[in-house]
Tab-separated table of N, CA and C in Angstrom:
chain	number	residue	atom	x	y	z
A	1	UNK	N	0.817	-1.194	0.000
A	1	UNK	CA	0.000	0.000	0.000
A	1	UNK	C	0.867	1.267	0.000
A	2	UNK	N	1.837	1.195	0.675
A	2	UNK	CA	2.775	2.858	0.684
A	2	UNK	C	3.389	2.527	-0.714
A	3	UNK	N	3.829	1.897	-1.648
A	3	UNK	CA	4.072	1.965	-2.515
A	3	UNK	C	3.431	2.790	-3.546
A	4	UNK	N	1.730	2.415	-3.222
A	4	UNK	CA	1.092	2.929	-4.316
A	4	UNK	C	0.988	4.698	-3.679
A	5	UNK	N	0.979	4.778	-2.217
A	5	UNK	CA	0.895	5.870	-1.798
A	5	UNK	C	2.181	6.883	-2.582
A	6	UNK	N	3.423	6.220	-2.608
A	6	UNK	CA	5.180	6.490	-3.115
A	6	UNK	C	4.553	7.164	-4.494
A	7	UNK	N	4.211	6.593	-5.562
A	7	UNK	CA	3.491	7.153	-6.866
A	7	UNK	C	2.655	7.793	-6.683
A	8	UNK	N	1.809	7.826	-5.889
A	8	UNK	CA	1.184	9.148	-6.456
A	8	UNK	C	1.532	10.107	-5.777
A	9	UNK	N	2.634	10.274	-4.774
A	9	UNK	CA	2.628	11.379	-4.445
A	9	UNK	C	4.072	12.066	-5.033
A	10	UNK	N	4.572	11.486	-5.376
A	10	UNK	CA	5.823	11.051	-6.199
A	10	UNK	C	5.074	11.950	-7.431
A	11	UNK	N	3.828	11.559	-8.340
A	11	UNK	CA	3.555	11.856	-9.548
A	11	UNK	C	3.075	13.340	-9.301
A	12	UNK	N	2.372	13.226	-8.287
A	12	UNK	CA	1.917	15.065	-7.560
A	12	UNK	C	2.919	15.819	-7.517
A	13	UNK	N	3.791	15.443	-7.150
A	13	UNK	CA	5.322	16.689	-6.617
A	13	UNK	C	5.907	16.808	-7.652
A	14	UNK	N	5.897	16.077	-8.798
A	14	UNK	CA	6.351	16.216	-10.106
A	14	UNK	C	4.930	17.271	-10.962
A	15	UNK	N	3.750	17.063	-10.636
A	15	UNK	CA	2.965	17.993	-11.436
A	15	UNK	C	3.258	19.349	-10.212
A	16	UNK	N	4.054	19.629	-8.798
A	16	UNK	CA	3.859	20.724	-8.349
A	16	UNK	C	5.341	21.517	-8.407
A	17	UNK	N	6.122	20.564	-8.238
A	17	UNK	CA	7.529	21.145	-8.349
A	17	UNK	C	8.513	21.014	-9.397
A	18	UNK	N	7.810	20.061	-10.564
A	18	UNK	CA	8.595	19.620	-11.035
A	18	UNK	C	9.261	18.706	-11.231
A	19	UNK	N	10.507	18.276	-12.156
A	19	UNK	CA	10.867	16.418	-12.381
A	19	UNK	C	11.750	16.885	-11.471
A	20	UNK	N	12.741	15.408	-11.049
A	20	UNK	CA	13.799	15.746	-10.152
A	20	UNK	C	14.597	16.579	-11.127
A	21	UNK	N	15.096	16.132	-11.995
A	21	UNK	CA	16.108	16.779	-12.419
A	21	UNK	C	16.214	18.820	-12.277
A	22	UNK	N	14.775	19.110	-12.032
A	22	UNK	CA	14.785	20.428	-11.751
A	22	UNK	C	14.878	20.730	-10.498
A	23	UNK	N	14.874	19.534	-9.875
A	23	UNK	CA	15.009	19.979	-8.141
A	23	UNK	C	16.203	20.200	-7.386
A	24	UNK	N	16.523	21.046	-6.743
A	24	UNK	CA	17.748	21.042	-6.043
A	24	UNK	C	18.074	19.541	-5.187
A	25	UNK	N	19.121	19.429	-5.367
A	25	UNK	CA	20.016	17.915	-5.298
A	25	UNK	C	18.812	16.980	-5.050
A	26	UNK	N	17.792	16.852	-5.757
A	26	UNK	CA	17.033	15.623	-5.616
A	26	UNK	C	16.471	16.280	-4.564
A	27	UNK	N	16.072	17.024	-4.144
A	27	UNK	CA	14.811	16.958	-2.331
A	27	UNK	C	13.608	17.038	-3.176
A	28	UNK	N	13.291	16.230	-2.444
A	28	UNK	CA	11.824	16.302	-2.603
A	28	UNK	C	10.734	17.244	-2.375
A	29	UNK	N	11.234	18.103	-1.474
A	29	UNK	CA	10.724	19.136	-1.545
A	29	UNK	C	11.224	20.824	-1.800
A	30	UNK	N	12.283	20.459	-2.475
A	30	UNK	CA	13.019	21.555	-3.763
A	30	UNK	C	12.147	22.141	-4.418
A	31	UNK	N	11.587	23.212	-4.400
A	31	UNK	CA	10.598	23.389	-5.910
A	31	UNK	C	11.414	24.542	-6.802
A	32	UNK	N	11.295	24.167	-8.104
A	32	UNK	CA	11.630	24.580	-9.391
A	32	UNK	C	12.444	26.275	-9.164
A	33	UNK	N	13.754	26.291	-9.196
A	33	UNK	CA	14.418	27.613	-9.437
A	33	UNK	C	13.227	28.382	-10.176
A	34	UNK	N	12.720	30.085	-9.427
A	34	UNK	CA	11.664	30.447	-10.514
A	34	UNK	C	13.252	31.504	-11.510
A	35	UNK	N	12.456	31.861	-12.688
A	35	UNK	CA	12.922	32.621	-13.740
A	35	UNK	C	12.749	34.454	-12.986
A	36	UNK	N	14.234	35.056	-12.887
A	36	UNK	CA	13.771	36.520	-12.739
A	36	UNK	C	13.337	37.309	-13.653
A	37	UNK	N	11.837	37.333	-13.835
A	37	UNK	CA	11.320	37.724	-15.110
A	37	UNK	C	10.414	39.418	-14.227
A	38	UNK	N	10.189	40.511	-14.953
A	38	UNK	CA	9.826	41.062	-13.921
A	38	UNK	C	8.681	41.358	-12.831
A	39	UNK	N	7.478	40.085	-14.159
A	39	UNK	CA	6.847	39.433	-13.284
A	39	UNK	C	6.840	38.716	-12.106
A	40	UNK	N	7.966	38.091	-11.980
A	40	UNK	CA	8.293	37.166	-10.507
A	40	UNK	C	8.660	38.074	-9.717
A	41	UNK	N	9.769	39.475	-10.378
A	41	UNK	CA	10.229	40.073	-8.865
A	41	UNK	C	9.179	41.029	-8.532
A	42	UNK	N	8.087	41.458	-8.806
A	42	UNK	CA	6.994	42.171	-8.386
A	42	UNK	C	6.355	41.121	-7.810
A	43	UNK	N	5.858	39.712	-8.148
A	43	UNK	CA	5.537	38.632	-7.262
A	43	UNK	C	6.088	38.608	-5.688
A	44	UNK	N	7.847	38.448	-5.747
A	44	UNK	CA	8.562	38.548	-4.949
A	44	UNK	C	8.624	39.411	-3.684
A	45	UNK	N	8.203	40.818	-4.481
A	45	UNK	CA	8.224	41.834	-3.746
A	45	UNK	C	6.527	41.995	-3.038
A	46	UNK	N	5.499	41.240	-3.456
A	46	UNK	CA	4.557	41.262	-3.154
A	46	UNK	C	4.314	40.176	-1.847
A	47	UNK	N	5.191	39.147	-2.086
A	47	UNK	CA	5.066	38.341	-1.132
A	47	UNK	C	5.975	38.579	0.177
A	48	UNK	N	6.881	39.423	-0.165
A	48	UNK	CA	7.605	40.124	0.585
A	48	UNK	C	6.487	40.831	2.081
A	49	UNK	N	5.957	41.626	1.343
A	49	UNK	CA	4.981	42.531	2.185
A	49	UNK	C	3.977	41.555	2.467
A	50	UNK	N	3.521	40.640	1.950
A	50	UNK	CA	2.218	40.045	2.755
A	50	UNK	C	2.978	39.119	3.671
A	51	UNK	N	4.146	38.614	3.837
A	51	UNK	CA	4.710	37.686	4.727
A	51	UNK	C	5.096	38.621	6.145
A	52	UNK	N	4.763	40.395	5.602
A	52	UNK	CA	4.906	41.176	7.228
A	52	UNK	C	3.871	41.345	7.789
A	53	UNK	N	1.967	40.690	7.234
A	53	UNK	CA	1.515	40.962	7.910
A	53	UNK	C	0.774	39.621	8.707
A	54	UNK	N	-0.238	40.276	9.483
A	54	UNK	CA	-0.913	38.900	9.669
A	54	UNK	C	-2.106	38.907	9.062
A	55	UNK	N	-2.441	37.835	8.191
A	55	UNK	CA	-3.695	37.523	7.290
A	55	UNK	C	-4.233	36.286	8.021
A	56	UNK	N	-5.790	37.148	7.732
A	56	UNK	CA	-6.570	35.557	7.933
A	56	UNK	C	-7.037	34.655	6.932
A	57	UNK	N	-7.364	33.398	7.036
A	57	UNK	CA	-7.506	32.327	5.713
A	57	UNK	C	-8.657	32.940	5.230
A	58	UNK	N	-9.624	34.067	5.018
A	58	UNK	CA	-10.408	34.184	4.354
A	58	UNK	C	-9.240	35.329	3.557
A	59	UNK	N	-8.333	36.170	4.153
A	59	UNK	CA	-7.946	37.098	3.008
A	59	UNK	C	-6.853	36.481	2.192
A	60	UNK	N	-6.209	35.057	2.387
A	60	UNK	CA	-5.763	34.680	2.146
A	60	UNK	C	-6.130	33.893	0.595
A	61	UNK	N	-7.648	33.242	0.826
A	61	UNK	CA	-8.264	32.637	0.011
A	61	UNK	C	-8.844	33.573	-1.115
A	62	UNK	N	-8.869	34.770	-0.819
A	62	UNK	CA	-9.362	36.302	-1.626
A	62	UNK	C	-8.270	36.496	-2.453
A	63	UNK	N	-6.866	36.127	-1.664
A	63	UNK	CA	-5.962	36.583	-2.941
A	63	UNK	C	-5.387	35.935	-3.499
A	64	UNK	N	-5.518	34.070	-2.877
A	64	UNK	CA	-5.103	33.001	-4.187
A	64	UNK	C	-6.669	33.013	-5.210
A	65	UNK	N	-7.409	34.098	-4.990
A	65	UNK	CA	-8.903	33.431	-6.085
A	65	UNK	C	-8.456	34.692	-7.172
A	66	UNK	N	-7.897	36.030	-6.471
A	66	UNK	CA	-7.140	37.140	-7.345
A	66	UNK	C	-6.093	36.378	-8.404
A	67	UNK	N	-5.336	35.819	-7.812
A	67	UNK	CA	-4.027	35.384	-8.420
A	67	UNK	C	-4.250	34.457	-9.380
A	68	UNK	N	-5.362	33.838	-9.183
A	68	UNK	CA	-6.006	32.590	-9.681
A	68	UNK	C	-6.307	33.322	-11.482
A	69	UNK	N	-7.105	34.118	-11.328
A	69	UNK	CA	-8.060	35.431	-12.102
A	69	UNK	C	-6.973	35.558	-12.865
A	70	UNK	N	-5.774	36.326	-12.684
A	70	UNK	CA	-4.902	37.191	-13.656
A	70	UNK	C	-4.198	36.269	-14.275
A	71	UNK	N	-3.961	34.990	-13.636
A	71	UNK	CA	-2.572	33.942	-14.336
A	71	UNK	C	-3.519	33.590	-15.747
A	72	UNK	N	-5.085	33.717	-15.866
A	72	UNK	CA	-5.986	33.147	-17.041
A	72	UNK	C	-6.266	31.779	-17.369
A	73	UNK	N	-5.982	30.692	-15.634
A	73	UNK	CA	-5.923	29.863	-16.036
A	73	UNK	C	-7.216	29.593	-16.301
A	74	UNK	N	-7.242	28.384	-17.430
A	74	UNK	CA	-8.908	28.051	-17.594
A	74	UNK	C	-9.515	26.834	-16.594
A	75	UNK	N	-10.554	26.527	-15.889
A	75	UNK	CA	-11.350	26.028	-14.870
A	75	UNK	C	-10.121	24.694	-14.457
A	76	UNK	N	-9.824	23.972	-15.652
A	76	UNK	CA	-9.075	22.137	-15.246
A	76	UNK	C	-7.384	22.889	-14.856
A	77	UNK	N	-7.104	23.785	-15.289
A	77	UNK	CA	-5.945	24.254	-14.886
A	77	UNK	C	-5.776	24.991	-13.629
A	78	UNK	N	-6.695	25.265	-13.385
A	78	UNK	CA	-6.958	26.143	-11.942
A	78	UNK	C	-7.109	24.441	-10.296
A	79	UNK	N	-8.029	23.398	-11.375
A	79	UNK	CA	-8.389	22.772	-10.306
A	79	UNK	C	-6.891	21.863	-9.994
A	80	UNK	N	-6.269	21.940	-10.904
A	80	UNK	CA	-4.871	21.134	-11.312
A	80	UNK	C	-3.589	21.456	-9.685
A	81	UNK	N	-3.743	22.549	-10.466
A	81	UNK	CA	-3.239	23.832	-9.569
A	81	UNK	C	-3.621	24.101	-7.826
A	82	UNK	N	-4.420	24.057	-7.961
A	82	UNK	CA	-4.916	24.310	-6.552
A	82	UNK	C	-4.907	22.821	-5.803
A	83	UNK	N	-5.298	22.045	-6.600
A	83	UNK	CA	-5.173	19.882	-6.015
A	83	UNK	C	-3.867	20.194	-5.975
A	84	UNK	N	-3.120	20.197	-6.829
A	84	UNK	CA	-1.468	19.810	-5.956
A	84	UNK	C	-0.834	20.868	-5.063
A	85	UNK	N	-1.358	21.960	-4.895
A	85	UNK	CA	-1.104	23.185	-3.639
A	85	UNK	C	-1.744	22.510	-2.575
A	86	UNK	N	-2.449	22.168	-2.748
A	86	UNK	CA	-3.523	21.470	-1.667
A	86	UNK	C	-2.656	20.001	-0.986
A	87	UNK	N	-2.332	19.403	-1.991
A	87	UNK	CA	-1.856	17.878	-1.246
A	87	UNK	C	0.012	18.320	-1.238
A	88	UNK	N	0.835	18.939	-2.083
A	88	UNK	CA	1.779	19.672	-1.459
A	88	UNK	C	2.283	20.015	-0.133
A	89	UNK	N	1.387	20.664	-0.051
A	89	UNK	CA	1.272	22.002	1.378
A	89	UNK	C	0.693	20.931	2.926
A	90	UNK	N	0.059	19.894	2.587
A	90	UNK	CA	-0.531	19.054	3.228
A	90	UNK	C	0.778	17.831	3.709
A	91	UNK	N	1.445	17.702	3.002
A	91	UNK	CA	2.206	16.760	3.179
A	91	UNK	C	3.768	17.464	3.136
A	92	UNK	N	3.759	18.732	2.891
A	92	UNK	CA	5.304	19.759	2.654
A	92	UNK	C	5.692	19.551	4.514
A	93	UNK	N	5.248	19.526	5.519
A	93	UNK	CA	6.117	19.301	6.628
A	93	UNK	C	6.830	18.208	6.658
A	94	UNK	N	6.423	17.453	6.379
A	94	UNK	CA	6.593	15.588	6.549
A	94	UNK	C	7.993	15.642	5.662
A	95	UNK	N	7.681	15.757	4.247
A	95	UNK	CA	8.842	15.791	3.299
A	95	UNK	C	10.063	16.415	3.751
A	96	UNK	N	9.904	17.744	4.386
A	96	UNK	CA	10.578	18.356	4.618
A	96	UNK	C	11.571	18.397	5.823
A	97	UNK	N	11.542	16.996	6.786
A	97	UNK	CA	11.922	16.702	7.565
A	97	UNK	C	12.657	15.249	7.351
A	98	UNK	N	12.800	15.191	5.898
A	98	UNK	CA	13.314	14.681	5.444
A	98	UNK	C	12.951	12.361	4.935
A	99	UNK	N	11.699	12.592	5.657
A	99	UNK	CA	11.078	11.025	5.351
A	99	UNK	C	10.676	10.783	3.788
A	100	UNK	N	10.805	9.751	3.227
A	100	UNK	CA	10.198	9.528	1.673
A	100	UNK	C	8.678	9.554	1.417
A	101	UNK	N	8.326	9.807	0.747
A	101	UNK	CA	6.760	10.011	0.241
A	101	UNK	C	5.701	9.189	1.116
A	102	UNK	N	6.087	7.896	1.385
A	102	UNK	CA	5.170	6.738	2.086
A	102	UNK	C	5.364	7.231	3.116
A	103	UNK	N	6.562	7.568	3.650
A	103	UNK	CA	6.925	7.504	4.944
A	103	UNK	C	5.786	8.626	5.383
A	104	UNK	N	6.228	9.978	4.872
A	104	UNK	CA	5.380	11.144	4.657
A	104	UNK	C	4.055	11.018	5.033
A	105	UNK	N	3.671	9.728	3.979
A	105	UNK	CA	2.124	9.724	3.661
A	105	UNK	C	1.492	9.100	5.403
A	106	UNK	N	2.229	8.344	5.956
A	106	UNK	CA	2.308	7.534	7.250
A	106	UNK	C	1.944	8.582	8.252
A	107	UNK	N	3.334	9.731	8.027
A	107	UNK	CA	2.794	10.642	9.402
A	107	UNK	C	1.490	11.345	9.190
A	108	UNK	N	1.613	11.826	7.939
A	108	UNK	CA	0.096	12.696	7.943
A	108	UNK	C	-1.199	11.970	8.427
A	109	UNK	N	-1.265	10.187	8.060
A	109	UNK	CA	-1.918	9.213	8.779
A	109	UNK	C	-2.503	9.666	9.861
A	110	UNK	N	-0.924	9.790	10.873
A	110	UNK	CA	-1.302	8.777	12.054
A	110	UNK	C	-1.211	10.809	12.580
A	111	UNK	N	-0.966	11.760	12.150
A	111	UNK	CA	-0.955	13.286	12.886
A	111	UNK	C	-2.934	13.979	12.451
A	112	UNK	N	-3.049	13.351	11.143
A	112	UNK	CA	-4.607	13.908	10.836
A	112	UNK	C	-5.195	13.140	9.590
A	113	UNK	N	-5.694	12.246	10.291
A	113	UNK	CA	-5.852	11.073	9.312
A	113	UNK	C	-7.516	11.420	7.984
A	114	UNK	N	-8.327	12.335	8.326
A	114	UNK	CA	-8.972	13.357	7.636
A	114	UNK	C	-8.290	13.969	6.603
A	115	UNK	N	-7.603	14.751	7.102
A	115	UNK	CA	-6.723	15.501	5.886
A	115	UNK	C	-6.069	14.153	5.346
A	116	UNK	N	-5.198	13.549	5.369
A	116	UNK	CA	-4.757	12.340	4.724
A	116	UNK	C	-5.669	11.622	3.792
A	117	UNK	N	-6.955	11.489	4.034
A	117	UNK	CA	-8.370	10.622	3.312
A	117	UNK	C	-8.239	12.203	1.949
A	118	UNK	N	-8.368	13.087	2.806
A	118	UNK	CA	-8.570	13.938	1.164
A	118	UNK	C	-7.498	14.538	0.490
A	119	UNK	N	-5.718	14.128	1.017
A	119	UNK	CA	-4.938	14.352	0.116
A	119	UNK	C	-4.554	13.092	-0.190
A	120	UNK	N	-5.094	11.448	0.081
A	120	UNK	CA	-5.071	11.102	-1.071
A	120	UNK	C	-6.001	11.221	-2.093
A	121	UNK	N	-7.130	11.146	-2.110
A	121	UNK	CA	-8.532	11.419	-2.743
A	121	UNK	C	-8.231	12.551	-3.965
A	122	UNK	N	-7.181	13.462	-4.056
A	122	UNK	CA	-6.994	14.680	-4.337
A	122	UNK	C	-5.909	14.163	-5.408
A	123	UNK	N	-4.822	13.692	-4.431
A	123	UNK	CA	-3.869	13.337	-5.297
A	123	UNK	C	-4.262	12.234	-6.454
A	124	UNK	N	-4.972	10.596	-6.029
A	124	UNK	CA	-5.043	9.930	-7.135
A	124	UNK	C	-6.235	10.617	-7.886
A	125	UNK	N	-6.984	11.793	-7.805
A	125	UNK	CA	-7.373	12.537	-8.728
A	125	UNK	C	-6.719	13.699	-9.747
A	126	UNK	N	-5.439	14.218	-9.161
A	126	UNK	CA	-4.455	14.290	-10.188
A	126	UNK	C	-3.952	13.410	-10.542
A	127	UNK	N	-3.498	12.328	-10.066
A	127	UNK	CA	-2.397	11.685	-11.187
A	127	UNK	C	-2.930	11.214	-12.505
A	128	UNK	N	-4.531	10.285	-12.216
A	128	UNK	CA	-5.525	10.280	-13.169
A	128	UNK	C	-5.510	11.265	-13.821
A	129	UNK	N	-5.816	12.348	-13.684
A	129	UNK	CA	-6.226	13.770	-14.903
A	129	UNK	C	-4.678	13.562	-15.765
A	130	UNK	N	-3.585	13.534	-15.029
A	130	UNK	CA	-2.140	14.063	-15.481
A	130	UNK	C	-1.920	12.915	-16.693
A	131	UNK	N	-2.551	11.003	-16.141
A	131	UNK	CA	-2.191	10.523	-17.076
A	131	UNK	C	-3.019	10.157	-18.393
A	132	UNK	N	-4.602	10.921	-18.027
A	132	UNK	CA	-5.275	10.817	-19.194
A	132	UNK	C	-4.836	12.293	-19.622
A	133	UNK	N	-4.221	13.219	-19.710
A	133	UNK	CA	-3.742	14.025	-20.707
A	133	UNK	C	-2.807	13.597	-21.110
A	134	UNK	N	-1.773	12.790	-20.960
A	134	UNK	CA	-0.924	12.028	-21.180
A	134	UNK	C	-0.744	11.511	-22.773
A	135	UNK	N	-1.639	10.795	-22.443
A	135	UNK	CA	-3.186	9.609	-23.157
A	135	UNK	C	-3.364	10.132	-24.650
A	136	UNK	N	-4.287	11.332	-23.829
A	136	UNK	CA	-4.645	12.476	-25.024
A	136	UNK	C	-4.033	12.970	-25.875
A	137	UNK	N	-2.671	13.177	-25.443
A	137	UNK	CA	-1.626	13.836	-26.134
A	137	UNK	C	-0.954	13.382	-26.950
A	138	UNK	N	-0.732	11.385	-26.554
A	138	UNK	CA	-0.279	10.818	-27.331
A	138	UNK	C	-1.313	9.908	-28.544
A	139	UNK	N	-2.351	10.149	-28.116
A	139	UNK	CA	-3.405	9.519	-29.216
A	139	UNK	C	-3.587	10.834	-30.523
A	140	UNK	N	-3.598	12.006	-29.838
A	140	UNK	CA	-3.483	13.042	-30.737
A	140	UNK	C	-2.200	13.578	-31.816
A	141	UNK	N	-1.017	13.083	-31.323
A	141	UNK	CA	0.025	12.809	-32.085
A	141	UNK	C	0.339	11.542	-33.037
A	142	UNK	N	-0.367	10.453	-32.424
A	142	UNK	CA	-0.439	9.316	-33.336
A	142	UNK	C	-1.460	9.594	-34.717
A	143	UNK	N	-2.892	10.214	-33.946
A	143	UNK	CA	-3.535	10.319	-35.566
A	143	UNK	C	-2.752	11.451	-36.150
A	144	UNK	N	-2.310	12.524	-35.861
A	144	UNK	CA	-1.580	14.038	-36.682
A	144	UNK	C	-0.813	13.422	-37.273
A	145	UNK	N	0.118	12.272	-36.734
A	145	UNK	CA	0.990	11.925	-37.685
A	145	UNK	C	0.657	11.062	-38.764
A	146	UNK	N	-0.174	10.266	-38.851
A	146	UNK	CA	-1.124	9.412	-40.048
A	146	UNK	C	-1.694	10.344	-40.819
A	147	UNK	N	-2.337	11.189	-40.182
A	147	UNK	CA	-2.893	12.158	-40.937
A	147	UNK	C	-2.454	13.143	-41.727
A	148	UNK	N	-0.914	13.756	-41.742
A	148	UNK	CA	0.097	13.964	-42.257
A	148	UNK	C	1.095	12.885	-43.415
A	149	UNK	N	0.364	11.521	-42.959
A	149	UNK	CA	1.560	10.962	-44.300
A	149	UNK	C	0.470	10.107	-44.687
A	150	UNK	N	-0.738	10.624	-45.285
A	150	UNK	CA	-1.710	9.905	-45.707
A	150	UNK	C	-1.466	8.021	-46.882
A	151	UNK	N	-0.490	8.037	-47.177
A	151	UNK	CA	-0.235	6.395	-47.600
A	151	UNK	C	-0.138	5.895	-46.712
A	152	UNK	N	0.168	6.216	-45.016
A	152	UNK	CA	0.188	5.015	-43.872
A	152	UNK	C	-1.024	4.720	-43.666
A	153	UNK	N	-1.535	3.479	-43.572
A	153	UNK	CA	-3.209	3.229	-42.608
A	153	UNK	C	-2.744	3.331	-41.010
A	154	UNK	N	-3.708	3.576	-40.399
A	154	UNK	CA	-4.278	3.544	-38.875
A	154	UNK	C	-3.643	2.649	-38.321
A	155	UNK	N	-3.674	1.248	-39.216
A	155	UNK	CA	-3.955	-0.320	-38.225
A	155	UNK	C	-2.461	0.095	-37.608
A	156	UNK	N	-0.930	0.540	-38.153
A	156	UNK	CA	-0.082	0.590	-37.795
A	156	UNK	C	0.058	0.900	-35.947
């Protein structure tokens, strides 16, 4: 069973942070060098000032639904997004104290076994979405490419 727990949370931290290879020395909870674009350092500088004050989870939730708004994501990209912030952030202490994904998945268990029921529930509902776009992507490249060298048939 922690195995299957190991993949998907394994496949989550890869749709939230990234493959390893982008992670600093392999941690698992490394997330992705961002780009200094001057979007990020006005980000930067924004998170700067909200980390001096104290917010409550409703103004909090007001300005990931803002942030949500301007990035343009469309509805499956937003829910994408917010499921792996959600099972991330849920399981980011555990990781971060250095145990492997199962191990991880164990403490959140046995510390709030509620939250655990809905970050897995969350997670094998991303990994599903992640590997039927997968799916999609590669069934859609198989016909483009038939469909592009019209003497091949399908059956191939």
């Amino acid at each position: 069973m922690a195995e299957r727990y190991d993949q998907v949370l394994y496949q989550v931290r890869g749709l939230t942070y990234g493959d390893d290879e982008n992670s600093e020395e392999g941690s698992m909870h490394a997330r992705r060098p961002s780009q200094r674009t001057p979007a990020v350092a006005a980000l930067d500088a924004a998170i700067a000032g909200i980390g001096r004050g104290g917010w409550t989870s409703e103004q909090a939730r007001a300005l990931i639904a803002r942030l949500m708004d301007a990035t343009g994501l469309d509805y499956d990209q937003r829910v994408d997004a917010l499921g792996g912030a959600l099972v991330s952030e849920a399981v980011r202490p555990h990781w971060e104290s250095g145990l492997t994904a199962g191990e991880a998945h164990d403490r959140l268990c046995r510390n709030d076994s509620e939250l655990a029921e809905v970050v897995e529930s969350v997670a094998t509902m991303l990994l599903g979405r992640a590997e039927a776009q997968d799916e999609a992507r590669a069934m859609i490249a198989f016909v483009e490419a038939h469909l592009l060298a019209p003497d091949r048939s399908l059956k191939s």
